[in-house]
Short mmCIF file of C-alpha atoms and ligand atoms in Angstrom, two decimals:
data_model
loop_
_atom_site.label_atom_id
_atom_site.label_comp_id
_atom_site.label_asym_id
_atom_site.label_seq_id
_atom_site.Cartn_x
_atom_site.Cartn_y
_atom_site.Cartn_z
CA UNK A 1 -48.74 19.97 2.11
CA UNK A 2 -46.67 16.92 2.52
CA UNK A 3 -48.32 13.90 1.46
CA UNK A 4 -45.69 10.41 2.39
CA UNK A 5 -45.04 9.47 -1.49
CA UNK A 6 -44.73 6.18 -2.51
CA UNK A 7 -41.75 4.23 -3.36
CA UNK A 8 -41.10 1.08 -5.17
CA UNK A 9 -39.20 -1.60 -2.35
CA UNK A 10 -36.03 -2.19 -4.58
CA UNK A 11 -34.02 -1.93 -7.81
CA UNK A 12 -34.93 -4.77 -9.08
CA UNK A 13 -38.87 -4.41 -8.19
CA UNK A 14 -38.44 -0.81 -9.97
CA UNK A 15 -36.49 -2.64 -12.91
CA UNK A 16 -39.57 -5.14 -13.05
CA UNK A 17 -41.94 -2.33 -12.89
CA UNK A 18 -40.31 -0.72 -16.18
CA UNK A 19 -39.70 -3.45 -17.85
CA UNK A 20 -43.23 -4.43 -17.66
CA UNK A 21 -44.00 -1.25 -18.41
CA UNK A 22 -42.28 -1.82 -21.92
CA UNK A 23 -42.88 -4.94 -22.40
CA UNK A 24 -46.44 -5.40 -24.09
CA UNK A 25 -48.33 -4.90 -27.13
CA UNK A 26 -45.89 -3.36 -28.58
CA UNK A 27 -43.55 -6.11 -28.65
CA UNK A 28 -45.61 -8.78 -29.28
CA UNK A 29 -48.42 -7.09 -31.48
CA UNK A 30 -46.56 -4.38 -32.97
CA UNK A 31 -43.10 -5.22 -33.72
CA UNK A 32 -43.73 -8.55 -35.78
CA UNK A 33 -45.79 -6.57 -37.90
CA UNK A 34 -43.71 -3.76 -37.90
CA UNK A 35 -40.60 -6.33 -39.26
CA UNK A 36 -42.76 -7.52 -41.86
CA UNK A 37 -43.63 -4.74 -43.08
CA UNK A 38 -40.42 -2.67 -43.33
CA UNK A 39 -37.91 -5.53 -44.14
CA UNK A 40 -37.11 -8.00 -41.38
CA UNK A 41 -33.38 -7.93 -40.51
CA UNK A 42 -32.92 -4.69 -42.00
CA UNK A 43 -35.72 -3.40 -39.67
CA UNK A 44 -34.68 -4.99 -36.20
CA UNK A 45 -30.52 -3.73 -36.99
CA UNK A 46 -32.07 0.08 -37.32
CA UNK A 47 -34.54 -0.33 -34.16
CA UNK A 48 -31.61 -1.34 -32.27
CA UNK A 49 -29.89 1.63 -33.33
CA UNK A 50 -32.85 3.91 -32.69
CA UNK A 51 -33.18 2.22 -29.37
CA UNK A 52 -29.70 2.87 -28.28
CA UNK A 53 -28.78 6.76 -30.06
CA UNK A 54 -32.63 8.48 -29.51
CA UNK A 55 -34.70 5.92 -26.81
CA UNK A 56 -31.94 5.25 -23.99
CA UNK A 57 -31.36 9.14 -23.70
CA UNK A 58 -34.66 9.83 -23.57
CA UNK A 59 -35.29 7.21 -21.06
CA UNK A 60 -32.64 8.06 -18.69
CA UNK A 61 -33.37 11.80 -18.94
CA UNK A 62 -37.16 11.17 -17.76
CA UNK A 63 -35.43 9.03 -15.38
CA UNK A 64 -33.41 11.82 -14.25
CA UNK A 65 -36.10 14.30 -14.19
CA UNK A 66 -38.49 12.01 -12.16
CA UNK A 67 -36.36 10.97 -9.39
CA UNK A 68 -34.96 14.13 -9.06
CA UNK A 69 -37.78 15.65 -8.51
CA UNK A 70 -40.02 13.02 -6.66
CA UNK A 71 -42.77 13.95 -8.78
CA UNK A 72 -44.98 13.09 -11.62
CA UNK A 73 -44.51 14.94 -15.26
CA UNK A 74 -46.58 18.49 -14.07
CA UNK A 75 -44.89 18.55 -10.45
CA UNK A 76 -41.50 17.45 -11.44
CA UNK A 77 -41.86 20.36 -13.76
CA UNK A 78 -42.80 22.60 -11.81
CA UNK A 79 -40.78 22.27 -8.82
CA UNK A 80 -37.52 21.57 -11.68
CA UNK A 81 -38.42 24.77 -13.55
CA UNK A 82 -40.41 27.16 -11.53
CA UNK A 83 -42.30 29.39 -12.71
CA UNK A 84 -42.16 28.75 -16.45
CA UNK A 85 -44.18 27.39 -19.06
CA UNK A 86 -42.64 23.89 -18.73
CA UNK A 87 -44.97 22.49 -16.30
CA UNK A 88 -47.57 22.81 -19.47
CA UNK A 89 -45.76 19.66 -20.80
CA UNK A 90 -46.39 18.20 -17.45
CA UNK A 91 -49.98 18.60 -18.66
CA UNK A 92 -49.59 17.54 -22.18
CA UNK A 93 -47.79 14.35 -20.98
CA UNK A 94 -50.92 13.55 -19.14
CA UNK A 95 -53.53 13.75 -21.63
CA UNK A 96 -51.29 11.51 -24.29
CA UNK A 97 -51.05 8.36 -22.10
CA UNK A 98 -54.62 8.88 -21.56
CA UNK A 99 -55.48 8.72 -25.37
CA UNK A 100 -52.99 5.77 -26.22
CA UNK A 101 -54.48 3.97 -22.95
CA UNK A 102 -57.59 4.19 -24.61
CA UNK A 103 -56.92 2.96 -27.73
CA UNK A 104 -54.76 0.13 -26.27
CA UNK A 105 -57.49 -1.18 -24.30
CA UNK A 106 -59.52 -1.91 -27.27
CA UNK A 107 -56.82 -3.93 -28.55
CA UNK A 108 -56.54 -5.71 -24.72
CA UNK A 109 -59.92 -6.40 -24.86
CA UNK A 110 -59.66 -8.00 -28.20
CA UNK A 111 -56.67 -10.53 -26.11
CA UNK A 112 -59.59 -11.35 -23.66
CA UNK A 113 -61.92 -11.83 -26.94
CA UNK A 114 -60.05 -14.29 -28.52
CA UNK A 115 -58.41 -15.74 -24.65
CA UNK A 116 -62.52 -16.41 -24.79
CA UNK A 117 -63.09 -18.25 -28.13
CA UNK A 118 -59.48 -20.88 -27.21
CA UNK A 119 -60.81 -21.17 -24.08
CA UNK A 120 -64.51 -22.41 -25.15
CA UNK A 121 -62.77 -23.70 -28.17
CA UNK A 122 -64.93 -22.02 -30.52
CA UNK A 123 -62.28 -20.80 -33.16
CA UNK A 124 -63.70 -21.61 -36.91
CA UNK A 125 -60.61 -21.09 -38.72
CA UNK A 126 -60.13 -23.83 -41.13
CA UNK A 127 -58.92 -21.41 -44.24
CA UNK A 128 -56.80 -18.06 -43.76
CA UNK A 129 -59.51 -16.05 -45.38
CA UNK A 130 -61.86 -17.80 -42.84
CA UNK A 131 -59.78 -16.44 -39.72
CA UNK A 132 -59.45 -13.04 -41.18
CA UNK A 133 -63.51 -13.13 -41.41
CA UNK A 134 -63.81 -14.46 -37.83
CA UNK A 135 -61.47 -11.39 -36.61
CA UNK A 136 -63.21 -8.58 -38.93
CA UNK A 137 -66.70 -9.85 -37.77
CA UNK A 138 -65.44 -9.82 -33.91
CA UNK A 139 -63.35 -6.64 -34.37
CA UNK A 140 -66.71 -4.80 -35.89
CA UNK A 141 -69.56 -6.61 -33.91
CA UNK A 142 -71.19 -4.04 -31.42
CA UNK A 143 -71.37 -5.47 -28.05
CA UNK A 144 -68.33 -8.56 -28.11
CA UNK A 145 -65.45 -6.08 -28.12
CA UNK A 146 -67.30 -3.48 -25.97
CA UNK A 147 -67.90 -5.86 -22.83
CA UNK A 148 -64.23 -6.98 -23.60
CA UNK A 149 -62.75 -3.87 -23.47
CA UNK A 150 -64.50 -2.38 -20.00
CA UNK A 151 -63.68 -6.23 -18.60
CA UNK A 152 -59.68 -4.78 -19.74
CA UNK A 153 -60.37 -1.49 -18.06
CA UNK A 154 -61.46 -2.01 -14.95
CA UNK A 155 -58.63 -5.24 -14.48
CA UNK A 156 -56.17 -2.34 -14.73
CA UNK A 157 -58.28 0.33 -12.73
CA UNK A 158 -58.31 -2.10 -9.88
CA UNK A 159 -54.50 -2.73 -10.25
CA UNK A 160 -53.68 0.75 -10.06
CA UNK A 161 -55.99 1.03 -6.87
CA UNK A 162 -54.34 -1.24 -4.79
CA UNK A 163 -51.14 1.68 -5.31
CA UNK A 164 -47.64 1.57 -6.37
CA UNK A 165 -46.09 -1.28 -4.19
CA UNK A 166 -49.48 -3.54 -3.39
CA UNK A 167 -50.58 -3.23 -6.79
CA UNK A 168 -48.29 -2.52 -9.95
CA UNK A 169 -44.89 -3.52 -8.08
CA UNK A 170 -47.11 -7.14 -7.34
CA UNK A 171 -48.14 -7.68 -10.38
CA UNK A 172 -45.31 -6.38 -12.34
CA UNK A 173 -42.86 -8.72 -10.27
CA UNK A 174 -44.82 -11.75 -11.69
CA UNK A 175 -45.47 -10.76 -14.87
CA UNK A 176 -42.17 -9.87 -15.81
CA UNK A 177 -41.13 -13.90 -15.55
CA UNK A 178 -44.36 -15.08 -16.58
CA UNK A 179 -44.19 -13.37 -20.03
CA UNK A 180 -40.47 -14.46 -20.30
CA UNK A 181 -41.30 -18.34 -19.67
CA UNK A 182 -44.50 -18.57 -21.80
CA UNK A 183 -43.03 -16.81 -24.85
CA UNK A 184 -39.81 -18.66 -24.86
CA UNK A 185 -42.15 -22.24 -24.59
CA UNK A 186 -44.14 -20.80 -27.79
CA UNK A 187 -41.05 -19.63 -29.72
CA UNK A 188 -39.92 -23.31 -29.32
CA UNK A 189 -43.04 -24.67 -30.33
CA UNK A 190 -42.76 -22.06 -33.74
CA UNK A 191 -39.13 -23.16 -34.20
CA UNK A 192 -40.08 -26.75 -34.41
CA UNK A 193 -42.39 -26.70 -37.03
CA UNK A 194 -42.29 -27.51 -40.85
CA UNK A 195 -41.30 -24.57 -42.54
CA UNK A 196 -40.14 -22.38 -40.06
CA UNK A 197 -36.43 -22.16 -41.31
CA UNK A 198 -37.55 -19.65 -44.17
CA UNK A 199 -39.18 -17.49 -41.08
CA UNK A 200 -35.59 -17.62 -38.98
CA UNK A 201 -34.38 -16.06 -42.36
CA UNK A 202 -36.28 -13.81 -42.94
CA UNK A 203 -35.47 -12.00 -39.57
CA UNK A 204 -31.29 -12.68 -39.42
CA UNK A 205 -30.23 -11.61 -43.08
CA UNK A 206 -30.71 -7.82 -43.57
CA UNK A 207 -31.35 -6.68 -46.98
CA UNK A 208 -30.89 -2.93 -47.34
CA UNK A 209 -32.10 -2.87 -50.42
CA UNK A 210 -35.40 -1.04 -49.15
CA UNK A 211 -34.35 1.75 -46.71
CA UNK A 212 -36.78 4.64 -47.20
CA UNK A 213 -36.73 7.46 -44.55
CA UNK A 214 -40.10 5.79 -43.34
CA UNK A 215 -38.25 3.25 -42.47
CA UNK A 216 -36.54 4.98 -40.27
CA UNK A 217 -39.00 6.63 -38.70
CA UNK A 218 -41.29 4.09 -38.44
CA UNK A 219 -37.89 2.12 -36.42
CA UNK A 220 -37.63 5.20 -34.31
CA UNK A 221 -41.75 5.44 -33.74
CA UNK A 222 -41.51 1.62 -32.27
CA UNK A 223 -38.73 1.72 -30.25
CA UNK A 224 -40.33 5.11 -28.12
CA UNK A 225 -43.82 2.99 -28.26
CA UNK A 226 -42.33 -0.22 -27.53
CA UNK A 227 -40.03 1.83 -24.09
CA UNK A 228 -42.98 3.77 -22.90
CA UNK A 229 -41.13 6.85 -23.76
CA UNK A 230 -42.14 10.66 -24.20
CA UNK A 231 -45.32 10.53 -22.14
CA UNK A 232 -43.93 10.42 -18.90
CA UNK A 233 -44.39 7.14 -18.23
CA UNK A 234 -40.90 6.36 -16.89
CA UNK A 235 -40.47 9.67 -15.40
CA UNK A 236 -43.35 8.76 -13.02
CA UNK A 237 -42.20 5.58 -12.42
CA UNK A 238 -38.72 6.71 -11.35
CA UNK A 239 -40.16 8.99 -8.96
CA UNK A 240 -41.17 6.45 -6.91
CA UNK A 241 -37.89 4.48 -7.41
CA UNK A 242 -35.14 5.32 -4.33
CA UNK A 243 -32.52 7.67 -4.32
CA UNK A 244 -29.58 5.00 -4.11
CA UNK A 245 -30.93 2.98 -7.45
CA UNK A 246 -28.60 3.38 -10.19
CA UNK A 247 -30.35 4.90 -12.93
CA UNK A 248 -28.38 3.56 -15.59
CA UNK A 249 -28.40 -0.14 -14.43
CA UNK A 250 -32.54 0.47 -14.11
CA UNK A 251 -32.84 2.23 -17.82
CA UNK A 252 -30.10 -0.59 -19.58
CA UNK A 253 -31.87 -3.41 -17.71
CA UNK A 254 -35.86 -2.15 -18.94
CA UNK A 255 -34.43 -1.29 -22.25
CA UNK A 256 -32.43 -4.87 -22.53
CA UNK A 257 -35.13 -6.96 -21.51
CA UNK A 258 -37.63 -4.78 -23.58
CA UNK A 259 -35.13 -5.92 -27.02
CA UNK A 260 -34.83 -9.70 -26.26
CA UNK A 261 -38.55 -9.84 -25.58
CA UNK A 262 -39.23 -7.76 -28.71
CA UNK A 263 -36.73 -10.13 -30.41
CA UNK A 264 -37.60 -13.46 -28.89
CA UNK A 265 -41.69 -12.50 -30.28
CA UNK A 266 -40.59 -11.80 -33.43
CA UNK A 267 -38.93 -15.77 -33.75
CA UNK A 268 -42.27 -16.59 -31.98
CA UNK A 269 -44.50 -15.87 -34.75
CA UNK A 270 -42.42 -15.21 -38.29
CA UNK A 271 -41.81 -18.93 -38.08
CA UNK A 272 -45.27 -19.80 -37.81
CA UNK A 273 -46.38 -17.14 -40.08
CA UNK A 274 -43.94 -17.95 -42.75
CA UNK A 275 -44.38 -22.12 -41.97
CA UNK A 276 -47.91 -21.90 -42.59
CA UNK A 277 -46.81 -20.16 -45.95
CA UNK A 278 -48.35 -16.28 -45.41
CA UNK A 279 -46.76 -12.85 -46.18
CA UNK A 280 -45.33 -11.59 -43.68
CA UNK A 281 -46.59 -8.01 -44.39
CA UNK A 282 -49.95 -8.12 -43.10
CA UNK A 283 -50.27 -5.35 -41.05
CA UNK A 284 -51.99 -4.85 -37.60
CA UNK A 285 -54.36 -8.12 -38.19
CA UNK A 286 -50.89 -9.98 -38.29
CA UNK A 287 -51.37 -11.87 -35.05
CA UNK A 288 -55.16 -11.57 -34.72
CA UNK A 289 -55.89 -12.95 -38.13
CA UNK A 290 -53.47 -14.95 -39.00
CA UNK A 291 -52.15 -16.36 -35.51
CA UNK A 292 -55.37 -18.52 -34.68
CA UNK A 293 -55.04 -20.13 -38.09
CA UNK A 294 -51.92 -21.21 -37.47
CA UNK A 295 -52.96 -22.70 -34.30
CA UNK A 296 -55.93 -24.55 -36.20
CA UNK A 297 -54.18 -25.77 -38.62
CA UNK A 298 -51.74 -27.49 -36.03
CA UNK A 299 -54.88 -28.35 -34.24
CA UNK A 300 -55.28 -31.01 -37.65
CA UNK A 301 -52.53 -32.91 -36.04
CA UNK A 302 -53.18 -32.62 -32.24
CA UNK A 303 -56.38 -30.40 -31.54
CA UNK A 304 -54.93 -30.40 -27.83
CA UNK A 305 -51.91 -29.21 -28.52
CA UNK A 306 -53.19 -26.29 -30.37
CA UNK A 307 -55.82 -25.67 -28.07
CA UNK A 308 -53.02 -25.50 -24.90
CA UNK A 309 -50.90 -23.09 -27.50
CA UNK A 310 -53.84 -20.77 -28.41
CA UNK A 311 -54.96 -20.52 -24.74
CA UNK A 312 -51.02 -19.79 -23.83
CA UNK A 313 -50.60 -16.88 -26.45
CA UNK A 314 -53.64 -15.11 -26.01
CA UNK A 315 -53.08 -15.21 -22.09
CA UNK A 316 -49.81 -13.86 -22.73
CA UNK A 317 -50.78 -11.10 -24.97
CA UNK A 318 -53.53 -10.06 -22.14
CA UNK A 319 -50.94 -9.90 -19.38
CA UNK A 320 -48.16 -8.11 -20.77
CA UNK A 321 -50.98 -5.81 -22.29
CA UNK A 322 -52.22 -4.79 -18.59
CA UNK A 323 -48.96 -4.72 -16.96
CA UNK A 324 -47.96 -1.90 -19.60
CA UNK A 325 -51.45 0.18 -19.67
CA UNK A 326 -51.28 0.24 -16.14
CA UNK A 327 -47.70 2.40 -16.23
CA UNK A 328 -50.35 4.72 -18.61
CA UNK A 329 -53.04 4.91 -15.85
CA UNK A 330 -50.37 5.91 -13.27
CA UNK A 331 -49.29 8.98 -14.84
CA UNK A 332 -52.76 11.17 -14.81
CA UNK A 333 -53.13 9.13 -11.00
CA UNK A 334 -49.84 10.66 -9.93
CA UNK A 335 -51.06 13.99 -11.71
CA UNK A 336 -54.57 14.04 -9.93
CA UNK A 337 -53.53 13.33 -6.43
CA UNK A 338 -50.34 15.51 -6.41
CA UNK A 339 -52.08 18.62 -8.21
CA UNK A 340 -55.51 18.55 -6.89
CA UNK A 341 -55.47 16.33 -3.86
CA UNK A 342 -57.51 13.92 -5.23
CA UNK A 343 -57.45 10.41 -3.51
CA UNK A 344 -56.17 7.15 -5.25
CA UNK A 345 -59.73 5.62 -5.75
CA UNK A 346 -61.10 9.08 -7.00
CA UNK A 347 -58.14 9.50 -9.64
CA UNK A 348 -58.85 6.01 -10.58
CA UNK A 349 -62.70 6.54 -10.73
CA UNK A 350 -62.35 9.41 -12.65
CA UNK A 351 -59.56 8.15 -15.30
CA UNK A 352 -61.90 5.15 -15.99
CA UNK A 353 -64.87 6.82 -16.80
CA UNK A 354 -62.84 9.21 -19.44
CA UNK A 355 -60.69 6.13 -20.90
CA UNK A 356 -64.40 4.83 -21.22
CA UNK A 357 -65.93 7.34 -23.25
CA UNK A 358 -62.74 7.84 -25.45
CA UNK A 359 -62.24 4.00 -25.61
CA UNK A 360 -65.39 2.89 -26.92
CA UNK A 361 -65.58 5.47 -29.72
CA UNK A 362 -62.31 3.45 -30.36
CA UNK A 363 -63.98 0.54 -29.98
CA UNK A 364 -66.92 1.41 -32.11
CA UNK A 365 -64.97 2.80 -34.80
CA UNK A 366 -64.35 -0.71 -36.02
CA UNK A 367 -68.32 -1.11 -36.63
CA UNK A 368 -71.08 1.29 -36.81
CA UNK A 369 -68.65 4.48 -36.55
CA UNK A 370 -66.20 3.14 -39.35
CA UNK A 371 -67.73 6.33 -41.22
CA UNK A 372 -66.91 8.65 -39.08
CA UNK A 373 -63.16 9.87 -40.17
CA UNK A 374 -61.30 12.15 -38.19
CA UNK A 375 -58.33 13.70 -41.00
CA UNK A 376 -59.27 10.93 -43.04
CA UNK A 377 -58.96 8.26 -40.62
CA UNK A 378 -60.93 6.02 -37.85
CA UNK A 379 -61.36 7.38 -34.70
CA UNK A 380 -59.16 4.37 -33.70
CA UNK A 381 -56.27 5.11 -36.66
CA UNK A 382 -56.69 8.50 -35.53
CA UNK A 383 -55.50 8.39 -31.62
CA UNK A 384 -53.09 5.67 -32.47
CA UNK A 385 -51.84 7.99 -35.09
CA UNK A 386 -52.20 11.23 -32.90
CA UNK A 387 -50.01 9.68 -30.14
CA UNK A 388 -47.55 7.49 -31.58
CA UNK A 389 -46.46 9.62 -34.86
CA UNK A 390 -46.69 13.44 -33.21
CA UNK A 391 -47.03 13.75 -29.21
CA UNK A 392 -44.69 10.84 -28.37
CA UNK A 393 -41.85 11.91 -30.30
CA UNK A 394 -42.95 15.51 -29.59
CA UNK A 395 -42.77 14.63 -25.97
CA UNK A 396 -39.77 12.61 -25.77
CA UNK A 397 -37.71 15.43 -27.81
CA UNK A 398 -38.86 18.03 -24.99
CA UNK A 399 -37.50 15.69 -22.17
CA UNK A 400 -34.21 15.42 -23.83
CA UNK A 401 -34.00 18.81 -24.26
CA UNK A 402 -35.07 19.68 -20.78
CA UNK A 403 -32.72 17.34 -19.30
CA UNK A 404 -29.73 18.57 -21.34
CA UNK A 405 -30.33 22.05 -21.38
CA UNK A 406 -32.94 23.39 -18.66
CA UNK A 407 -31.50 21.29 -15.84
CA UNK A 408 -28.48 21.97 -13.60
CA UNK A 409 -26.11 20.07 -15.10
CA UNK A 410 -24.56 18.98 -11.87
CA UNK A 411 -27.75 17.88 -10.96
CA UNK A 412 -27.97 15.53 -13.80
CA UNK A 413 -24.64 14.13 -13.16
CA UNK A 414 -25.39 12.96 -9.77
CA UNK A 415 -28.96 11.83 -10.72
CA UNK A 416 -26.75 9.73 -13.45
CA UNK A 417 -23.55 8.25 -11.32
CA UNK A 418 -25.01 8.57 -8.53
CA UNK A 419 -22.41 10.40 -6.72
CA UNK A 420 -19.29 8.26 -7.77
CA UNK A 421 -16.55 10.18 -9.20
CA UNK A 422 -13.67 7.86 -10.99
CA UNK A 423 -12.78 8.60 -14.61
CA UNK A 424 -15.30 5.71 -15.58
CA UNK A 425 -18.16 7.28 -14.32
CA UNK A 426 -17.56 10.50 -15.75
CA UNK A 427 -16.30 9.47 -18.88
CA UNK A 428 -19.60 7.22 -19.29
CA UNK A 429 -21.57 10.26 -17.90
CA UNK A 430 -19.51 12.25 -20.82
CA UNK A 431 -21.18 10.21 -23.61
CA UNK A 432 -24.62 9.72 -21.86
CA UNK A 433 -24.99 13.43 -21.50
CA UNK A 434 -23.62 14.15 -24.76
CA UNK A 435 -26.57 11.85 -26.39
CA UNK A 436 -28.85 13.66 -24.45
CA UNK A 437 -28.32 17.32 -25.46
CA UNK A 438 -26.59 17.00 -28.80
CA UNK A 439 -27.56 13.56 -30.80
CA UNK A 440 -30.52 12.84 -29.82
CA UNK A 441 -32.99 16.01 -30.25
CA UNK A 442 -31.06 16.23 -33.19
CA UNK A 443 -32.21 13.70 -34.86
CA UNK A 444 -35.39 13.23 -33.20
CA UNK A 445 -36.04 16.94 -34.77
CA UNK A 446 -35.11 16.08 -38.04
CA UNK A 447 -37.05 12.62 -38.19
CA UNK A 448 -40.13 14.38 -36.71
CA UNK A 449 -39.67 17.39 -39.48
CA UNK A 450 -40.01 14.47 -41.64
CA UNK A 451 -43.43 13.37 -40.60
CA UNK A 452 -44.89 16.23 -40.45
CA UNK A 453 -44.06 16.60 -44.36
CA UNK A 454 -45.02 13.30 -45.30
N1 LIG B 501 -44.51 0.06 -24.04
C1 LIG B 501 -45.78 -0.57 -24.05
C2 LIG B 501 -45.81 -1.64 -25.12
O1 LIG B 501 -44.83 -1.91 -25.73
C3 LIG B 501 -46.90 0.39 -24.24
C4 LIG B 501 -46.84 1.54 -23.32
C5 LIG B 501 -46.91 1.54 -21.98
C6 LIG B 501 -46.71 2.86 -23.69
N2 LIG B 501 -46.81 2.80 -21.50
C7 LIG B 501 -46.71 3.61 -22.50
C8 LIG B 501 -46.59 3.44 -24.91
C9 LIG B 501 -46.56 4.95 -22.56
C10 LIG B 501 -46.45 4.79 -24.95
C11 LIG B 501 -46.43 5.54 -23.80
O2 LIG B 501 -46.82 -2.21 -25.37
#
């Protein structure tokens, strides 16, 4: 059966694609918190690290992997290692970015929530403790952050149905520079206000006083969230990227972009946080509860102002959180058409109605199913947990070590230079490949040992 596959129309629309991919919650949701919590400069200098020793081989072996094959995570498997129980990873890769897409669309729906109360400019905020109430009375209403969250869903199910070029390559294309310009206008707006000098501080001068192995694997956890990595994400992604694209320009310019987004947030919103004079370590509810405070209490001076900067942010956070869970959706849609000849509408169809069920137990789990613990935690903590602490880095270790020691390694070298043969090439190829089989599941063993103990 040969069904015509696919492709994205350049380099750059596949580098958009990725980068979009990466560039979401994670960076604008997750990392500021994720600095506050676990020491600012100190923080960001490790994540870099993580991103460059443990993320960038795992991102250019799915890379390798997926446009070698032409195939999502179970097919490229299969047809890579026939025969053998690899293609059960295929599987497993499906199921995870099903779980965190379900999850993560509770948290997009919350975007359109509060996109909702700037718009109608209904925010109440006129204390800190008064915007934490307005976000834990939202978060655990009933109805509010159900209706939000199927409104998220079925923006990105209809994405993904238009197909790879119509639909994500569109949309990705003018995300990509919409995110860039809007977050850059609200880091300047942060940077210019009273206050914000201690924030800028806070996230340039590393103090190492504080390094506990969570920190590091906490660093290591974001940067495979914040890339899309170990769920086969990317790998499905490259598989529709061409055979002359060089893989390493794609994977440096997702993973670059993906940093000075993550960084350029970060001097977004410590400046406010620490201008309007609140701890930095708040946790998850960092932007939710303390973000449209900040924007109220600016309102005091120019209502319009903060009104235009509320209704910017929360926009933002809603488009950079559906161009990234549509690269989620895309994975069990590859999987479903290529492995049981479903069509694109009855993958889709099918995907939503699962992500449904799954996502508002998420979604309830705030309010009336905040009992219900699953290992001690919300159904909510739970998948986040499930995902980002065990099958991500569980996943990304098995595509390094598939790509550095299951593959042919000539294979991997062409995948990688594309065919050129100087001394530069190889002797870049030399250390890329080296990360991949040696220093990388290496470490991504031992950091993962670690969290299973703690
Ligand atoms: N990288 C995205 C973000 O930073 C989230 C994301 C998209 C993701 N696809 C993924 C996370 C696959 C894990 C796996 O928000």
């Amino acid at each position: 059966m040969t069904v015509k596959r696919e492709t994205f129309g350049s380099q750059l629309a596949a580098v958009a694609a990725m980068a979009s991919s990466a560039i979401g919650l994670g960076n604008i949701w997750r990392f500021p918190y994720m600095a506050g919590q676990y020491g600012g400069a100190a923080f960001i200098i490790i994540y870099i690290l993580c991103s460059f020793f443990l993320a960038l081989p795992i991102m250019l072996s799915e890379m390798v992997i997926g446009r070698s094959a032409h195939l999502g995570t179970f097919g490229a498997m299969e047809k890579l290692a026939p025969g053998t129980k690899w293609k059960w990873m295929g599987l497993l890769t499906v199921v995870t970015p099903l779980i965190i897409a379900s999850f993560y669309s509770v948290v997009g729906g919350w975007s359109i929530g509060y996109l909702w109360k700037s718009l109608t400019l209904s925010f109440s905020a006129s204390s800190l403790e008064d915007s934490t109430l307005v976000f834990a009375t939202f978060s655990s209403s009933v109805w509010g952050p159900l209706i939000c969250f199927v409104l998220f869903l079925a923006i990105n199910c209809i994405i993904v149905l238009a197909g790879v070029r119509k639909g994500i390559e569109k949309f990705s294309n003018f995300t990509m520079y919409f995110l860039f310009a809007l977050i850059v206008v609200i880091m300047l707006y942060s940077l210019s206000l009273d206050g914000s000098k201690a924030g800028v501080d806070y996230l340039v001068k590393p103090d190492f006083h504080n390094l506990t192995p969570k920190v590091f694997s906490s660093a290591m956890g974001q940067s495979f969230f914040s890339l899309s990595l170990g769920v086969g994400t990317i790998l499905t992604y490259s598989s529709y990227a061409h055979d002359e694209g060089k893989l390493v320009s794609i994977a440096a310019g997702t993973a670059g972009f993906d940093l000075i987004f993550a960084v350029i947030a970060g001097f977004a919103i410590m400046p406010a946080v620490f201008a309007a004079g609140i701890s930095p370590g708040q946790g998850p509810g960092l932007i939710f509860s303390t973000l449209p405070y900040i924007f109220a209490k600016m309102g005091l001076t120019s209502p319009w102002i903060s009104a235009l900067v509320s209704i910017l942010f929360f926009l933002m956070i809603l488009v950079a959180a559906v161009s990234s869970c549509i690269s989620m959706i895309e994975v069990g849609v590859a999987y479903l058409i290529e492995q049981h000849g479903f069509t694109r509408r009855g993958a889709v169809l099918l995907l939503f109605f699962g992500m449904l069920g799954l996502g508002a137990l998420c979604s309830l789990s705030f309010g009336p199913l905040a009992d219900v613990h699953i290992f001690g935690v919300s159904i909510f903590s739970f998948c986040d947990m499930l995902t980002s602490n065990y099958l991500m880095t569980f996943g990304g270790l098995l595509f390094v070590i598939f790509a550095g020691w299951k593959m042919d390694k000539e294979e991997v070298r062409r995948q990688l230079t594309n065919g050129a043969s100087g001394t530069f090439a190889s002797r870049i190829f030399g250390f890329e490949y080296f990360l991949i089989r040696y220093v990388s599941p290496l470490v991504i063993f031992a950091i993962f040992l670690t969290n299973l103990a703690s």
